[in-house]
mmCIF file of C-alpha atoms in Angstrom:
data_model
loop_
_atom_site.group_PDB
_atom_site.id
_atom_site.type_symbol
_atom_site.label_atom_id
_atom_site.label_comp_id
_atom_site.label_asym_id
_atom_site.label_seq_id
_atom_site.Cartn_x
_atom_site.Cartn_y
_atom_site.Cartn_z
ATOM 1 C CA MET A 1 0.115 0.155 -0.188
ATOM 2 C CA SER A 2 2.924 2.493 0.914
ATOM 3 C CA GLN A 3 4.406 2.048 -2.104
ATOM 4 C CA ARG A 4 1.272 2.181 -4.554
ATOM 5 C CA ARG A 5 0.506 5.562 -2.181
ATOM 6 C CA SER A 6 4.247 6.655 -3.265
ATOM 7 C CA LEU A 7 3.501 5.875 -6.926
ATOM 8 C CA HIS A 8 0.416 8.021 -6.894
ATOM 9 C CA GLU A 9 1.851 10.985 -5.021
ATOM 10 C CA ARG A 10 4.556 10.959 -7.875
ATOM 11 C CA LEU A 11 1.602 10.683 -10.334
ATOM 12 C CA PHE A 12 0.146 13.736 -8.552
ATOM 13 C CA ARG A 13 3.047 15.682 -8.874
ATOM 14 C CA ALA A 14 3.598 14.892 -12.360
ATOM 15 C CA ILE A 15 0.271 15.374 -13.822
ATOM 16 C CA VAL A 16 -1.823 17.720 -11.529
ATOM 17 C CA MET A 17 0.634 19.985 -9.941
ATOM 18 C CA MET A 18 2.955 20.354 -12.938
ATOM 19 C CA GLY A 19 -0.363 21.023 -15.230
ATOM 20 C CA ALA A 20 -1.609 23.625 -12.925
ATOM 21 C CA SER A 21 1.997 25.357 -12.783
ATOM 22 C CA LEU A 22 2.337 25.310 -16.570
ATOM 23 C CA GLY A 23 -1.262 26.695 -16.636
ATOM 24 C CA ALA A 24 -0.384 29.479 -14.368
ATOM 25 C CA SER A 25 3.079 30.156 -15.803
ATOM 26 C CA ALA A 26 1.314 30.136 -19.473
ATOM 27 C CA CYS A 27 -0.859 32.751 -18.192
ATOM 28 C CA GLY A 28 1.728 34.640 -17.166
ATOM 29 C CA ASP A 29 3.831 34.662 -20.258
ATOM 30 C CA ASP A 30 1.242 34.787 -22.941
ATOM 31 C CA GLY A 31 -0.633 37.860 -21.394
ATOM 32 C CA GLY A 32 -3.748 36.766 -23.283
ATOM 33 C CA ASN A 33 -5.532 35.439 -20.185
ATOM 34 C CA PRO A 34 -4.383 36.785 -16.983
ATOM 35 C CA PRO A 35 -4.271 34.654 -13.850
ATOM 36 C CA PRO A 36 -7.647 34.547 -12.402
ATOM 37 C CA PRO A 37 -8.175 37.101 -9.668
ATOM 38 C CA ASP A 38 -9.003 36.448 -5.916
ATOM 39 C CA ALA A 39 -7.452 32.966 -6.432
ATOM 40 C CA GLY A 40 -6.231 32.918 -2.965
ATOM 41 C CA GLY A 41 -5.594 30.288 -0.544
ATOM 42 C CA SER A 42 -5.355 26.740 -1.259
ATOM 43 C CA THR A 43 -6.954 27.478 -4.514
ATOM 44 C CA ASP A 44 -4.144 29.453 -5.838
ATOM 45 C CA ALA A 45 -2.720 27.658 -8.753
ATOM 46 C CA ARG A 46 0.569 28.626 -7.733
ATOM 47 C CA VAL A 47 0.612 26.340 -4.659
ATOM 48 C CA ALA A 48 2.131 24.182 -6.908
ATOM 49 C CA ASP A 49 5.056 25.865 -6.063
ATOM 50 C CA ALA A 50 5.025 23.851 -2.741
ATOM 51 C CA SER A 51 8.140 22.170 -2.302
ATOM 52 C CA THR A 52 8.506 18.827 -3.750
ATOM 53 C CA ASP A 53 11.528 16.402 -3.861
ATOM 54 C CA GLY A 54 11.700 16.587 -7.619
ATOM 55 C CA PRO A 55 13.028 19.150 -10.238
ATOM 56 C CA PRO A 56 11.543 22.553 -10.704
ATOM 57 C CA LEU A 57 7.943 21.930 -11.700
ATOM 58 C CA GLN A 58 7.847 24.384 -14.734
ATOM 59 C CA ASP A 59 10.831 22.592 -16.313
ATOM 60 C CA ALA A 60 11.162 19.095 -15.653
ATOM 61 C CA PRO A 61 10.138 16.953 -18.500
ATOM 62 C CA VAL A 62 8.586 13.546 -17.573
ATOM 63 C CA ASP A 63 10.690 10.776 -17.918
ATOM 64 C CA GLY A 64 9.452 7.808 -19.698
ATOM 65 C CA VAL A 65 10.285 5.440 -16.604
ATOM 66 C CA LEU A 66 8.731 8.023 -14.048
ATOM 67 C CA ILE A 67 7.572 5.159 -11.933
ATOM 68 C CA LEU A 68 10.615 3.179 -11.841
ATOM 69 C CA MET B 1 10.749 -6.329 -31.471
ATOM 70 C CA GLU B 2 11.594 -8.840 -28.954
ATOM 71 C CA LEU B 3 8.024 -9.949 -26.989
ATOM 72 C CA ALA B 4 9.070 -13.714 -25.648
ATOM 73 C CA LEU B 5 6.122 -14.852 -27.964
ATOM 74 C CA ASP B 6 7.710 -18.382 -27.546
ATOM 75 C CA GLN B 7 6.277 -18.433 -24.306
ATOM 76 C CA LEU B 8 2.761 -18.042 -25.307
ATOM 77 C CA ASP B 9 0.386 -20.390 -26.872
ATOM 78 C CA ARG B 10 -1.621 -19.663 -30.134
ATOM 79 C CA THR B 11 -4.554 -18.776 -28.229
ATOM 80 C CA THR B 12 -2.990 -16.419 -25.998
ATOM 81 C CA ARG B 13 -0.980 -14.747 -29.132
ATOM 82 C CA ALA B 14 -4.332 -14.516 -31.235
ATOM 83 C CA GLN B 15 -6.139 -12.811 -27.996
ATOM 84 C CA LEU B 16 -3.207 -10.393 -27.543
ATOM 85 C CA ALA B 17 -3.175 -9.526 -31.359
ATOM 86 C CA ALA B 18 -7.013 -8.914 -30.987
ATOM 87 C CA LEU B 19 -6.739 -6.325 -28.174
ATOM 88 C CA TRP B 20 -4.019 -4.464 -29.510
ATOM 89 C CA ARG B 21 -5.648 -3.965 -32.708
ATOM 90 C CA GLU B 22 -8.888 -2.824 -30.604
ATOM 91 C CA ARG B 23 -6.490 -0.344 -29.006
ATOM 92 C CA ALA B 24 -5.169 1.013 -32.292
ATOM 93 C CA VAL B 25 -8.406 1.613 -33.477
ATOM 94 C CA SER B 26 -9.473 3.650 -29.945
ATOM 95 C CA GLU B 27 -6.205 5.255 -30.165
ATOM 96 C CA ALA B 28 -6.548 6.692 -33.557
ATOM 97 C CA SER B 29 -10.260 8.074 -32.727
ATOM 98 C CA VAL B 30 -8.957 9.774 -29.754
ATOM 99 C CA GLY B 31 -6.822 11.853 -32.254
ATOM 100 C CA SER B 32 -9.984 13.483 -33.536
ATOM 101 C CA VAL B 33 -11.168 14.411 -29.932
ATOM 102 C CA PHE B 34 -7.870 16.459 -29.482
ATOM 103 C CA VAL B 35 -8.668 18.006 -32.548
ATOM 104 C CA GLN B 36 -11.997 19.259 -31.222
ATOM 105 C CA LEU B 37 -10.037 20.225 -27.892
ATOM 106 C CA VAL B 38 -7.478 22.475 -29.759
ATOM 107 C CA GLU B 39 -10.329 23.901 -31.676
ATOM 108 C CA GLU B 40 -12.395 24.949 -28.311
ATOM 109 C CA LEU B 41 -8.925 25.916 -26.477
ATOM 110 C CA VAL B 42 -8.317 28.375 -29.783
ATOM 111 C CA ALA B 43 -11.680 29.663 -29.515
ATOM 112 C CA SER B 44 -11.583 30.442 -25.652
ATOM 113 C CA GLY B 45 -8.295 32.320 -26.038
ATOM 114 C CA ALA B 46 -6.288 29.756 -24.114
ATOM 115 C CA PRO B 47 -2.595 30.214 -23.721
ATOM 116 C CA ALA B 48 -0.504 29.257 -26.512
ATOM 117 C CA ALA B 49 1.655 27.231 -24.386
ATOM 118 C CA ILE B 50 -1.626 25.207 -23.642
ATOM 119 C CA ILE B 51 -2.869 24.893 -27.225
ATOM 120 C CA GLU B 52 0.425 23.587 -28.199
ATOM 121 C CA LEU B 53 0.520 20.992 -25.708
ATOM 122 C CA ALA B 54 -2.914 19.790 -26.873
ATOM 123 C CA ARG B 55 -1.480 19.828 -30.620
ATOM 124 C CA GLN B 56 1.278 17.622 -29.413
ATOM 125 C CA ALA B 57 -1.607 15.270 -27.574
ATOM 126 C CA GLN B 58 -3.100 14.961 -30.959
ATOM 127 C CA ARG B 59 0.071 14.036 -32.862
ATOM 128 C CA ASP B 60 0.855 11.569 -29.997
ATOM 129 C CA GLU B 61 -2.272 9.760 -30.353
ATOM 130 C CA ALA B 62 -1.299 9.190 -34.416
ATOM 131 C CA ARG B 63 1.710 7.561 -33.094
ATOM 132 C CA HIS B 64 0.138 5.341 -30.390
ATOM 133 C CA ALA B 65 -2.303 4.011 -32.897
ATOM 134 C CA ARG B 66 0.841 2.660 -34.713
ATOM 135 C CA VAL B 67 2.350 1.417 -32.037
ATOM 136 C CA CYS B 68 -0.468 -0.669 -31.042
ATOM 137 C CA ALA B 69 -0.832 -1.871 -34.604
ATOM 138 C CA ASP B 70 2.695 -3.040 -34.648
ATOM 139 C CA LEU B 71 2.127 -4.932 -31.386
ATOM 140 C CA ALA B 72 -1.160 -6.433 -32.992
ATOM 141 C CA GLU B 73 0.926 -7.806 -35.909
ATOM 142 C CA ALA B 74 3.984 -8.726 -33.740
ATOM 143 C CA TYR B 75 1.608 -11.072 -31.576
ATOM 144 C CA GLY B 76 -0.738 -12.014 -34.682
ATOM 145 C CA GLY B 77 2.117 -12.583 -36.964
ATOM 146 C CA THR B 78 0.082 -11.050 -39.647
ATOM 147 C CA PRO B 79 -0.196 -7.500 -40.904
ATOM 148 C CA VAL B 80 -2.664 -5.568 -39.751
ATOM 149 C CA GLU B 81 -5.157 -3.413 -41.744
ATOM 150 C CA LEU B 82 -6.798 -0.956 -39.579
ATOM 151 C CA PRO B 83 -10.362 0.601 -40.467
ATOM 152 C CA PRO B 84 -10.214 4.347 -41.398
ATOM 153 C CA ALA B 85 -10.145 6.417 -38.139
ATOM 154 C CA ARG B 86 -13.571 7.364 -36.574
ATOM 155 C CA SER B 87 -14.135 11.109 -36.037
ATOM 156 C CA VAL B 88 -15.247 11.458 -32.331
ATOM 157 C CA ARG B 89 -16.504 14.395 -30.948
ATOM 158 C CA LEU B 90 -17.266 15.183 -27.442
ATOM 159 C CA PRO B 91 -20.567 16.478 -26.229
ATOM 160 C CA ASP B 92 -21.099 20.334 -25.880
ATOM 161 C CA HIS B 93 -23.035 20.093 -22.750
ATOM 162 C CA GLY B 94 -25.603 22.666 -24.370
ATOM 163 C CA GLN B 95 -22.867 25.141 -23.391
ATOM 164 C CA SER B 96 -22.891 28.663 -25.294
ATOM 165 C CA ASP B 97 -19.948 29.898 -23.215
ATOM 166 C CA VAL B 98 -16.625 29.033 -25.102
ATOM 167 C CA ARG B 99 -14.533 29.149 -22.364
ATOM 168 C CA LEU B 100 -16.843 26.937 -19.901
ATOM 169 C CA ARG B 101 -17.245 24.803 -22.944
ATOM 170 C CA ALA B 102 -13.574 24.542 -23.545
ATOM 171 C CA ALA B 103 -13.026 23.610 -19.832
ATOM 172 C CA LEU B 104 -15.712 20.983 -19.744
ATOM 173 C CA HIS B 105 -14.035 19.542 -22.868
ATOM 174 C CA ALA B 106 -10.447 19.776 -20.968
ATOM 175 C CA ILE B 107 -12.045 18.005 -17.969
ATOM 176 C CA ASN B 108 -13.541 15.274 -19.681
ATOM 177 C CA LEU B 109 -10.635 14.488 -21.870
ATOM 178 C CA CYS B 110 -7.744 15.203 -19.812
ATOM 179 C CA CYS B 111 -8.331 15.818 -16.077
ATOM 180 C CA ILE B 112 -10.431 12.746 -16.048
ATOM 181 C CA SER B 113 -9.967 10.274 -19.063
ATOM 182 C CA GLU B 114 -6.097 10.853 -19.421
ATOM 183 C CA THR B 115 -5.308 10.944 -15.857
ATOM 184 C CA ILE B 116 -6.987 7.577 -15.452
ATOM 185 C CA ALA B 117 -5.243 6.583 -18.573
ATOM 186 C CA SER B 118 -1.801 7.416 -16.820
ATOM 187 C CA ALA B 119 -3.020 5.150 -13.964
ATOM 188 C CA PHE B 120 -3.927 2.392 -16.040
ATOM 189 C CA VAL B 121 -0.729 2.453 -18.492
ATOM 190 C CA GLU B 122 1.156 2.493 -15.138
ATOM 191 C CA ALA B 123 -0.554 -0.555 -14.041
ATOM 192 C CA CYS B 124 0.334 -2.130 -17.305
ATOM 193 C CA LEU B 125 3.785 -1.132 -17.229
ATOM 194 C CA GLY B 126 4.245 -3.224 -13.959
ATOM 195 C CA GLY B 127 2.804 -6.227 -15.838
ATOM 196 C CA CYS B 128 5.407 -6.022 -18.578
ATOM 197 C CA ALA B 129 8.399 -8.485 -18.447
ATOM 198 C CA ALA B 130 10.057 -7.869 -21.833
ATOM 199 C CA ASP B 131 12.474 -4.857 -22.075
ATOM 200 C CA ALA B 132 10.958 -3.840 -25.348
ATOM 201 C CA LEU B 133 7.558 -3.949 -23.966
ATOM 202 C CA ARG B 134 8.563 -1.852 -20.858
ATOM 203 C CA GLU B 135 9.978 0.668 -23.007
ATOM 204 C CA LEU B 136 6.766 0.962 -25.136
ATOM 205 C CA HIS B 137 4.379 1.325 -21.932
ATOM 206 C CA GLY B 138 6.971 3.441 -20.312
ATOM 207 C CA GLN B 139 6.704 6.127 -23.296
ATOM 208 C CA HIS B 140 3.164 5.618 -23.479
ATOM 209 C CA LEU B 141 2.874 6.573 -19.915
ATOM 210 C CA ALA B 142 4.961 9.630 -20.251
ATOM 211 C CA ASP B 143 2.670 10.565 -23.200
ATOM 212 C CA GLU B 144 -0.465 10.283 -21.184
ATOM 213 C CA VAL B 145 1.044 12.249 -18.286
ATOM 214 C CA HIS B 146 1.702 15.098 -20.692
ATOM 215 C CA HIS B 147 -2.183 14.714 -22.255
ATOM 216 C CA ALA B 148 -3.552 14.848 -18.680
ATOM 217 C CA ARG B 149 -1.519 18.040 -17.922
ATOM 218 C CA VAL B 150 -3.326 19.560 -20.550
ATOM 219 C CA GLY B 151 -6.650 19.913 -18.504
ATOM 220 C CA TRP B 152 -5.212 20.862 -15.226
ATOM 221 C CA ALA B 153 -3.243 23.529 -17.036
ATOM 222 C CA TYR B 154 -6.259 24.996 -18.399
ATOM 223 C CA LEU B 155 -8.268 24.713 -15.225
ATOM 224 C CA ALA B 156 -5.433 26.843 -13.555
ATOM 225 C CA THR B 157 -6.232 29.679 -16.122
ATOM 226 C CA LEU B 158 -9.756 29.875 -15.059
ATOM 227 C CA SER B 159 -11.319 32.818 -12.981
ATOM 228 C CA PRO B 160 -13.037 31.944 -9.580
ATOM 229 C CA SER B 161 -16.541 32.365 -11.312
ATOM 230 C CA GLU B 162 -15.510 29.828 -13.903
ATOM 231 C CA ARG B 163 -14.331 27.397 -11.751
ATOM 232 C CA ALA B 164 -17.558 27.255 -9.864
ATOM 233 C CA ALA B 165 -19.447 27.030 -12.987
ATOM 234 C CA VAL B 166 -17.917 23.658 -14.234
ATOM 235 C CA ALA B 167 -17.991 22.172 -10.740
ATOM 236 C CA PRO B 168 -21.652 20.769 -10.942
ATOM 237 C CA HIS B 169 -20.797 19.027 -14.242
ATOM 238 C CA LEU B 170 -18.069 17.137 -12.569
ATOM 239 C CA PRO B 171 -20.151 14.422 -11.272
ATOM 240 C CA ALA B 172 -22.039 13.388 -14.599
ATOM 241 C CA LEU B 173 -18.428 13.888 -16.418
ATOM 242 C CA LEU B 174 -16.840 11.348 -13.629
ATOM 243 C CA ASP B 175 -19.883 8.857 -13.919
ATOM 244 C CA VAL B 176 -19.568 8.620 -17.550
ATOM 245 C CA GLN B 177 -15.818 7.947 -17.803
ATOM 246 C CA LEU B 178 -16.048 5.590 -14.885
ATOM 247 C CA ARG B 179 -18.500 3.496 -16.604
ATOM 248 C CA LEU B 180 -16.518 3.669 -20.053
ATOM 249 C CA TRP B 181 -13.468 2.669 -18.395
ATOM 250 C CA SER B 182 -15.172 -0.093 -16.454
ATOM 251 C CA GLU B 183 -16.629 -1.606 -19.561
ATOM 252 C CA ARG B 184 -13.436 -1.453 -21.329
ATOM 253 C CA ILE B 185 -11.577 -3.168 -18.744
ATOM 254 C CA GLY B 186 -14.507 -5.516 -18.186
ATOM 255 C CA ALA B 187 -13.762 -6.979 -21.860
ATOM 256 C CA LEU B 188 -10.059 -7.606 -20.819
ATOM 257 C CA PRO B 189 -9.171 -11.251 -19.758
ATOM 258 C CA GLU B 190 -10.347 -11.423 -16.051
ATOM 259 C CA ALA B 191 -6.909 -13.384 -15.423
ATOM 260 C CA GLY B 192 -4.793 -10.828 -17.404
ATOM 261 C CA VAL B 193 -1.920 -12.037 -19.617
ATOM 262 C CA ALA B 194 0.855 -12.411 -17.099
ATOM 263 C CA GLY B 195 4.186 -10.519 -18.320
ATOM 264 C CA HIS B 196 2.533 -8.880 -21.537
ATOM 265 C CA GLY B 197 1.059 -5.850 -19.979
ATOM 266 C CA TYR B 198 -2.449 -6.950 -19.053
ATOM 267 C CA PRO B 199 -2.552 -7.175 -15.273
ATOM 268 C CA PRO B 200 -5.668 -9.253 -13.935
ATOM 269 C CA ARG B 201 -8.913 -7.458 -14.577
ATOM 270 C CA ALA B 202 -9.360 -6.568 -10.978
ATOM 271 C CA GLN B 203 -5.963 -4.860 -10.597
ATOM 272 C CA LEU B 204 -6.945 -2.534 -13.600
ATOM 273 C CA LEU B 205 -10.181 -1.735 -12.169
ATOM 274 C CA GLU B 206 -8.579 -1.003 -8.768
ATOM 275 C CA ALA B 207 -6.163 1.436 -10.635
ATOM 276 C CA VAL B 208 -8.933 3.240 -12.151
ATOM 277 C CA HIS B 209 -10.832 3.878 -9.006
ATOM 278 C CA ALA B 210 -7.506 4.788 -7.368
ATOM 279 C CA ALA B 211 -6.888 7.190 -10.167
ATOM 280 C CA ILE B 212 -10.310 9.016 -9.321
ATOM 281 C CA SER B 213 -9.906 9.151 -5.613
ATOM 282 C CA GLU B 214 -6.122 9.627 -5.368
ATOM 283 C CA LEU B 215 -5.353 11.652 -8.258
ATOM 284 C CA ILE B 216 -8.461 13.282 -10.147
ATOM 285 C CA LEU B 217 -10.705 14.439 -6.846
ATOM 286 C CA PRO B 218 -7.809 15.864 -5.119
ATOM 287 C CA GLY B 219 -6.765 17.453 -8.438
ATOM 288 C CA PHE B 220 -9.915 19.384 -8.562
ATOM 289 C CA ASP B 221 -9.511 20.668 -5.120
ATOM 290 C CA HIS B 222 -5.906 21.588 -5.865
ATOM 291 C CA VAL B 223 -7.019 23.898 -8.736
ATOM 292 C CA GLY B 224 -9.982 25.140 -6.747
ATOM 293 C CA VAL B 225 -12.892 23.453 -8.244
ATOM 294 C CA ASP B 226 -15.195 22.243 -5.565
ATOM 295 C CA SER B 227 -15.107 18.327 -5.595
ATOM 296 C CA ALA B 228 -17.449 17.821 -3.185
ATOM 297 C CA PRO B 229 -20.485 16.656 -5.136
ATOM 298 C CA ALA B 230 -18.031 14.480 -7.049
ATOM 299 C CA ARG B 231 -17.013 12.855 -4.357
ATOM 300 C CA ALA B 232 -20.210 12.053 -2.940
ATOM 301 C CA ARG B 233 -21.362 10.424 -6.499
ATOM 302 C CA PHE B 234 -18.076 8.530 -6.602
ATOM 303 C CA ALA B 235 -18.525 7.249 -3.032
ATOM 304 C CA ARG B 236 -22.064 6.067 -3.811
ATOM 305 C CA SER B 237 -20.819 4.222 -7.179
ATOM 306 C CA ALA B 238 -17.652 2.857 -5.105
ATOM 307 C CA ARG B 239 -20.244 1.122 -2.673
ATOM 308 C CA SER B 240 -21.938 -0.450 -5.359
ATOM 309 C CA ALA B 241 -18.759 -1.606 -7.332
ATOM 310 C CA PRO B 242 -17.754 -5.204 -7.612
ATOM 311 C CA SER B 243 -15.717 -6.451 -4.334
ATOM 312 C CA CYS B 244 -12.655 -6.544 -5.903
ATOM 313 C CA VAL B 245 -12.530 -3.054 -6.399
ATOM 314 C CA ALA B 246 -11.150 -1.092 -3.210
ATOM 315 C CA ARG B 247 -13.506 1.221 -1.536
ATOM 316 C CA THR B 248 -13.051 4.886 -1.124
#
C-alpha cells in the first residue's frame, strides 16, 4: 500500500501539480488570459510551487520511466 | 521487437493481437477528440503553450495507434489493416460560453480520462516482462501524463466564477468516464496475461478507482474546483462496485 501511495503521489505531482503550474506560468507568459483574480488560499494554482522532492515543476520533463 | 512470444500459446497470442488491434482503433479515434479540444482552446483564447500541448497530444495519439498496430502485428504474426479512424466528438453540454465549453472538454478528456489512462498504463507497465514492452509502456505513460496535464493547466487559467461554473458538471462527467473505463476493462481477460502488459482485470479496475480517489478528486481541489458533489457521487458508485475494487 505504501508503495502504491508513493507512486500516486508522484503521479499527482507530475500530472496535477505540474499541469496547474504550467497553466499559471502560461497565463503570465502569454499575456492573453491573465491569472484569475482572487485565487487565494489553497485554490491558488501557484500553490504548485510547494516544495517537492523533484526538479522545478515548470521545467522538468516527465521521464519515460517515471514510475521506476 | 522481442516480446518473448515463444512462451505464449497460439490462443493467447491471437487474444493479445486482437486486444492491441482494438486499442489501435481506439487510439486513432482519440486523435479527433484532441482536434476538437484544440479548436475549443483556440476559440477560448487559451494560452499558446496550452494549445501547443494539446496539439502535441493529437500527434501523440496518431503515434500510439501505430505502436498498437505494430504490437498487434507482432503478436498475430500477420500485417494489421486498420479501418479508417472514426471521427469522434465530445458533447457540448449545451454550453454557449466558449470558455466553459473548452473547460468541460478539457476536464472530460484530460483531467479525467487521460489521468485515469496514466494510472491504467502505469498498472500495465508493472505487468510487462520484456524490455521492449516495458519501454513502449514507459513512453506511453509519459505521453499520457503530458496529455492529462493539458486539462489541469487549462483549469488553472480559469477565474473563480468559471471554476464554480464547471463544478456542477463533474459528477456526471466522472460517472460517464468511470462507466466507460469499467466496461472497457470488463472486456479484458479476467486473469490478465502475465508478463505482457495486461494485469488481472481486478487490478486494472482498482487502478481506475485509485486514479479517481487519489489523483482526480484531489486534483480538482488543488486547482480550486469544488469536488464535493463529485466525491459524493463517486463514493456511492464505489459502494455498489464489485467487491474486487478497493472502496474509497
